[in-house]
PDB file of N, CA and C in Angstrom:
ATOM      1  N   MET A 202      -1.176  -8.689 -10.710  1.00  0.00           N
ATOM      2  CA  MET A 202      -0.984  -7.259 -10.854  1.00  0.00           C
ATOM      3  C   MET A 202      -0.064  -6.718  -9.756  1.00  0.00           C
ATOM      4  N   PHE A 203      -0.260  -7.166  -8.520  1.00  0.00           N
ATOM      5  CA  PHE A 203       0.556  -6.703  -7.399  1.00  0.00           C
ATOM      6  C   PHE A 203       1.442  -7.822  -6.888  1.00  0.00           C
ATOM      7  N   THR A 204       2.597  -7.428  -6.344  1.00  0.00           N
ATOM      8  CA  THR A 204       3.451  -8.412  -5.700  1.00  0.00           C
ATOM      9  C   THR A 204       2.807  -8.811  -4.370  1.00  0.00           C
ATOM     10  N   GLN A 205       3.317  -9.868  -3.782  1.00  0.00           N
ATOM     11  CA  GLN A 205       2.783 -10.309  -2.491  1.00  0.00           C
ATOM     12  C   GLN A 205       2.920  -9.202  -1.448  1.00  0.00           C
ATOM     13  N   ARG A 206       4.083  -8.534  -1.442  1.00  0.00           N
ATOM     14  CA  ARG A 206       4.317  -7.473  -0.464  1.00  0.00           C
ATOM     15  C   ARG A 206       3.390  -6.282  -0.706  1.00  0.00           C
ATOM     16  N   GLU A 207       3.163  -5.938  -1.961  1.00  0.00           N
ATOM     17  CA  GLU A 207       2.244  -4.837  -2.270  1.00  0.00           C
ATOM     18  C   GLU A 207       0.839  -5.167  -1.792  1.00  0.00           C
ATOM     19  N   ASN A 208       0.424  -6.421  -1.954  1.00  0.00           N
ATOM     20  CA  ASN A 208      -0.891  -6.834  -1.442  1.00  0.00           C
ATOM     21  C   ASN A 208      -0.955  -6.692   0.070  1.00  0.00           C
ATOM     22  N   GLU A 209       0.118  -7.060   0.759  1.00  0.00           N
ATOM     23  CA  GLU A 209       0.152  -6.924   2.218  1.00  0.00           C
ATOM     24  C   GLU A 209       0.045  -5.456   2.616  1.00  0.00           C
ATOM     25  N   VAL A 210       0.787  -4.601   1.912  1.00  0.00           N
ATOM     26  CA  VAL A 210       0.740  -3.166   2.198  1.00  0.00           C
ATOM     27  C   VAL A 210      -0.668  -2.628   1.941  1.00  0.00           C
ATOM     28  N   LEU A 211      -1.277  -3.027   0.834  1.00  0.00           N
ATOM     29  CA  LEU A 211      -2.630  -2.563   0.503  1.00  0.00           C
ATOM     30  C   LEU A 211      -3.653  -3.001   1.544  1.00  0.00           C
ATOM     31  N   LYS A 212      -3.547  -4.224   2.015  1.00  0.00           N
ATOM     32  CA  LYS A 212      -4.494  -4.698   3.030  1.00  0.00           C
ATOM     33  C   LYS A 212      -4.374  -3.880   4.310  1.00  0.00           C
ATOM     34  N   LEU A 213      -3.149  -3.577   4.716  1.00  0.00           N
ATOM     35  CA  LEU A 213      -2.947  -2.765   5.924  1.00  0.00           C
ATOM     36  C   LEU A 213      -3.385  -1.325   5.687  1.00  0.00           C
ATOM     37  N   LEU A 214      -3.148  -0.827   4.493  1.00  0.00           N
ATOM     38  CA  LEU A 214      -3.596   0.518   4.130  1.00  0.00           C
ATOM     39  C   LEU A 214      -5.115   0.602   4.216  1.00  0.00           C
ATOM     40  N   ALA A 215      -5.792  -0.432   3.736  1.00  0.00           N
ATOM     41  CA  ALA A 215      -7.259  -0.476   3.774  1.00  0.00           C
ATOM     42  C   ALA A 215      -7.788  -0.516   5.206  1.00  0.00           C
ATOM     43  N   GLN A 216      -6.952  -0.985   6.135  1.00  0.00           N
ATOM     44  CA  GLN A 216      -7.339  -1.012   7.554  1.00  0.00           C
ATOM     45  C   GLN A 216      -7.081   0.331   8.231  1.00  0.00           C
ATOM     46  N   GLY A 217      -6.566   1.297   7.467  1.00  0.00           N
ATOM     47  CA  GLY A 217      -6.328   2.626   8.014  1.00  0.00           C
ATOM     48  C   GLY A 217      -5.001   2.782   8.724  1.00  0.00           C
ATOM     49  N   LYS A 218      -4.086   1.875   8.494  1.00  0.00           N
ATOM     50  CA  LYS A 218      -2.775   1.934   9.159  1.00  0.00           C
ATOM     51  C   LYS A 218      -1.919   3.047   8.567  1.00  0.00           C
ATOM     52  N   THR A 219      -1.088   3.626   9.416  1.00  0.00           N
ATOM     53  CA  THR A 219      -0.136   4.632   8.961  1.00  0.00           C
ATOM     54  C   THR A 219       1.072   3.931   8.340  1.00  0.00           C
ATOM     55  N   ASN A 220       1.922   4.712   7.666  1.00  0.00           N
ATOM     56  CA  ASN A 220       3.140   4.132   7.108  1.00  0.00           C
ATOM     57  C   ASN A 220       3.984   3.470   8.198  1.00  0.00           C
ATOM     58  N   GLN A 221       4.078   4.124   9.344  1.00  0.00           N
ATOM     59  CA  GLN A 221       4.853   3.574  10.463  1.00  0.00           C
ATOM     60  C   GLN A 221       4.253   2.248  10.936  1.00  0.00           C
ATOM     61  N   GLU A 222       2.942   2.196  11.080  1.00  0.00           N
ATOM     62  CA  GLU A 222       2.280   0.959  11.524  1.00  0.00           C
ATOM     63  C   GLU A 222       2.445  -0.157  10.487  1.00  0.00           C
ATOM     64  N   ILE A 223       2.365   0.193   9.210  1.00  0.00           N
ATOM     65  CA  ILE A 223       2.560  -0.799   8.158  1.00  0.00           C
ATOM     66  C   ILE A 223       3.978  -1.337   8.231  1.00  0.00           C
ATOM     67  N   GLY A 224       4.939  -0.432   8.361  1.00  0.00           N
ATOM     68  CA  GLY A 224       6.340  -0.834   8.470  1.00  0.00           C
ATOM     69  C   GLY A 224       6.586  -1.719   9.668  1.00  0.00           C
ATOM     70  N   ASP A 225       6.035  -1.349  10.807  1.00  0.00           N
ATOM     71  CA  ASP A 225       6.210  -2.150  12.028  1.00  0.00           C
ATOM     72  C   ASP A 225       5.600  -3.536  11.870  1.00  0.00           C
ATOM     73  N   THR A 226       4.422  -3.605  11.276  1.00  0.00           N
ATOM     74  CA  THR A 226       3.734  -4.885  11.087  1.00  0.00           C
ATOM     75  C   THR A 226       4.509  -5.805  10.150  1.00  0.00           C
ATOM     76  N   LEU A 227       5.060  -5.235   9.085  1.00  0.00           N
ATOM     77  CA  LEU A 227       5.752  -6.034   8.067  1.00  0.00           C
ATOM     78  C   LEU A 227       7.266  -6.097   8.288  1.00  0.00           C
ATOM     79  N   ASN A 228       7.739  -5.455   9.365  1.00  0.00           N
ATOM     80  CA  ASN A 228       9.171  -5.409   9.668  1.00  0.00           C
ATOM     81  C   ASN A 228       9.990  -4.823   8.525  1.00  0.00           C
ATOM     82  N   ILE A 229       9.498  -3.697   7.986  1.00  0.00           N
ATOM     83  CA  ILE A 229      10.210  -2.966   6.949  1.00  0.00           C
ATOM     84  C   ILE A 229      10.240  -1.493   7.349  1.00  0.00           C
ATOM     85  N   SER A 230      11.134  -0.733   6.741  1.00  0.00           N
ATOM     86  CA  SER A 230      11.248   0.692   7.079  1.00  0.00           C
ATOM     87  C   SER A 230      10.104   1.485   6.450  1.00  0.00           C
ATOM     88  N   THR A 231       9.883   2.676   6.983  1.00  0.00           N
ATOM     89  CA  THR A 231       8.851   3.530   6.394  1.00  0.00           C
ATOM     90  C   THR A 231       9.263   3.947   4.983  1.00  0.00           C
ATOM     91  N   HIS A 232      10.554   4.045   4.740  1.00  0.00           N
ATOM     92  CA  HIS A 232      11.038   4.350   3.393  1.00  0.00           C
ATOM     93  C   HIS A 232      10.606   3.261   2.415  1.00  0.00           C
ATOM     94  N   THR A 233      10.723   2.024   2.832  1.00  0.00           N
ATOM     95  CA  THR A 233      10.316   0.891   1.990  1.00  0.00           C
ATOM     96  C   THR A 233       8.799   0.897   1.792  1.00  0.00           C
ATOM     97  N   VAL A 234       8.054   1.229   2.832  1.00  0.00           N
ATOM     98  CA  VAL A 234       6.596   1.336   2.712  1.00  0.00           C
ATOM     99  C   VAL A 234       6.255   2.376   1.654  1.00  0.00           C
ATOM    100  N   LYS A 235       6.914   3.523   1.724  1.00  0.00           N
ATOM    101  CA  LYS A 235       6.655   4.587   0.756  1.00  0.00           C
ATOM    102  C   LYS A 235       6.993   4.146  -0.666  1.00  0.00           C
ATOM    103  N   ALA A 236       8.060   3.367  -0.813  1.00  0.00           N
ATOM    104  CA  ALA A 236       8.431   2.865  -2.138  1.00  0.00           C
ATOM    105  C   ALA A 236       7.349   1.927  -2.672  1.00  0.00           C
ATOM    106  N   HIS A 237       6.828   1.055  -1.805  1.00  0.00           N
ATOM    107  CA  HIS A 237       5.741   0.160  -2.212  1.00  0.00           C
ATOM    108  C   HIS A 237       4.493   0.964  -2.579  1.00  0.00           C
ATOM    109  N   LEU A 238       4.192   1.985  -1.789  1.00  0.00           N
ATOM    110  CA  LEU A 238       3.020   2.811  -2.080  1.00  0.00           C
ATOM    111  C   LEU A 238       3.172   3.538  -3.414  1.00  0.00           C
ATOM    112  N   SER A 239       4.350   3.992  -3.717  1.00  0.00           N
ATOM    113  CA  SER A 239       4.576   4.650  -5.003  1.00  0.00           C
ATOM    114  C   SER A 239       4.284   3.710  -6.163  1.00  0.00           C
ATOM    115  N   GLU A 240       4.746   2.478  -6.050  1.00  0.00           N
ATOM    116  CA  GLU A 240       4.485   1.478  -7.092  1.00  0.00           C
ATOM    117  C   GLU A 240       2.994   1.161  -7.194  1.00  0.00           C
ATOM    118  N   ILE A 241       2.351   1.057  -6.049  1.00  0.00           N
ATOM    119  CA  ILE A 241       0.913   0.772  -6.008  1.00  0.00           C
ATOM    120  C   ILE A 241       0.137   1.903  -6.678  1.00  0.00           C
ATOM    121  N   TYR A 242       0.492   3.148  -6.344  1.00  0.00           N
ATOM    122  CA  TYR A 242      -0.183   4.309  -6.936  1.00  0.00           C
ATOM    123  C   TYR A 242      -0.033   4.299  -8.449  1.00  0.00           C
ATOM    124  N   LEU A 243       1.176   3.965  -8.933  1.00  0.00           N
ATOM    125  CA  LEU A 243       1.405   3.897 -10.377  1.00  0.00           C
ATOM    126  C   LEU A 243       0.533   2.826 -11.019  1.00  0.00           C
ATOM    127  N   LYS A 244       0.491   1.654 -10.405  1.00  0.00           N
ATOM    128  CA  LYS A 244      -0.278   0.544 -10.963  1.00  0.00           C
ATOM    129  C   LYS A 244      -1.776   0.835 -10.976  1.00  0.00           C
ATOM    130  N   LEU A 245      -2.242   1.549  -9.961  1.00  0.00           N
ATOM    131  CA  LEU A 245      -3.671   1.874  -9.867  1.00  0.00           C
ATOM    132  C   LEU A 245      -4.022   3.200 -10.531  1.00  0.00           C
ATOM    133  N   ASN A 246      -2.984   3.944 -10.927  1.00  0.00           N
ATOM    134  CA  ASN A 246      -3.170   5.252 -11.544  1.00  0.00           C
ATOM    135  C   ASN A 246      -3.947   6.200 -10.620  1.00  0.00           C
ATOM    136  N   VAL A 247      -3.466   6.293  -9.378  1.00  0.00           N
ATOM    137  CA  VAL A 247      -4.068   7.187  -8.385  1.00  0.00           C
ATOM    138  C   VAL A 247      -2.974   8.023  -7.737  1.00  0.00           C
ATOM    139  N   LYS A 248      -3.395   9.024  -6.960  1.00  0.00           N
ATOM    140  CA  LYS A 248      -2.425   9.910  -6.318  1.00  0.00           C
ATOM    141  C   LYS A 248      -2.624  10.025  -4.807  1.00  0.00           C
ATOM    142  N   SER A 249      -3.513   9.207  -4.238  1.00  0.00           N
ATOM    143  CA  SER A 249      -3.732   9.307  -2.798  1.00  0.00           C
ATOM    144  C   SER A 249      -4.034   7.945  -2.193  1.00  0.00           C
ATOM    145  N   ARG A 250      -3.847   7.886  -0.886  1.00  0.00           N
ATOM    146  CA  ARG A 250      -4.107   6.645  -0.141  1.00  0.00           C
ATOM    147  C   ARG A 250      -5.570   6.241  -0.260  1.00  0.00           C
ATOM    148  N   VAL A 251      -6.441   7.215  -0.117  1.00  0.00           N
ATOM    149  CA  VAL A 251      -7.878   6.927  -0.142  1.00  0.00           C
ATOM    150  C   VAL A 251      -8.290   6.353  -1.494  1.00  0.00           C
ATOM    151  N   LEU A 252      -7.835   6.989  -2.566  1.00  0.00           N
ATOM    152  CA  LEU A 252      -8.179   6.492  -3.901  1.00  0.00           C
ATOM    153  C   LEU A 252      -7.561   5.120  -4.157  1.00  0.00           C
ATOM    154  N   ALA A 253      -6.375   4.888  -3.627  1.00  0.00           N
ATOM    155  CA  ALA A 253      -5.738   3.577  -3.789  1.00  0.00           C
ATOM    156  C   ALA A 253      -6.579   2.495  -3.122  1.00  0.00           C
ATOM    157  N   VAL A 254      -7.060   2.762  -1.927  1.00  0.00           N
ATOM    158  CA  VAL A 254      -7.885   1.785  -1.211  1.00  0.00           C
ATOM    159  C   VAL A 254      -9.202   1.557  -1.942  1.00  0.00           C
ATOM    160  N   VAL A 255      -9.841   2.634  -2.373  1.00  0.00           N
ATOM    161  CA  VAL A 255     -11.120   2.504  -3.087  1.00  0.00           C
ATOM    162  C   VAL A 255     -10.947   1.665  -4.333  1.00  0.00           C
ATOM    163  N   LYS A 256      -9.930   1.970  -5.116  1.00  0.00           N
ATOM    164  CA  LYS A 256      -9.705   1.238  -6.359  1.00  0.00           C
ATOM    165  C   LYS A 256      -9.342  -0.222  -6.076  1.00  0.00           C
ATOM    166  N   TYR A 257      -8.524  -0.443  -5.051  1.00  0.00           N
ATOM    167  CA  TYR A 257      -8.114  -1.804  -4.674  1.00  0.00           C
ATOM    168  C   TYR A 257      -9.336  -2.637  -4.274  1.00  0.00           C
ATOM    169  N   LEU A 258     -10.225  -2.052  -3.514  1.00  0.00           N
ATOM    170  CA  LEU A 258     -11.414  -2.787  -3.061  1.00  0.00           C
ATOM    171  C   LEU A 258     -12.381  -3.073  -4.205  1.00  0.00           C
ATOM    172  N   GLN A 259     -12.284  -2.319  -5.293  1.00  0.00           N
ATOM    173  CA  GLN A 259     -13.142  -2.543  -6.453  1.00  0.00           C
ATOM    174  C   GLN A 259     -12.620  -3.645  -7.364  1.00  0.00           C
ATOM    175  N   LEU A 260     -11.346  -4.051  -7.156  1.00  0.00           N
ATOM    176  CA  LEU A 260     -10.756  -5.090  -8.026  1.00  0.00           C
ATOM    177  C   LEU A 260     -11.336  -6.449  -7.747  1.00  0.00           C
TER     178      LEU A 260
END
């Protein structure tokens, strides 16, 4: 369902990391983090970070 990078972003998101911290950890820009989050939100059919994490942890 998710790409490897989306899974990495989701795991860091679940740890409460900010977009900047996620970007720094994965060596990508915050713009790229936001693009990954947009795709994740679409796939999970959610509109917030919290709901994305909750739904991800239920999978």
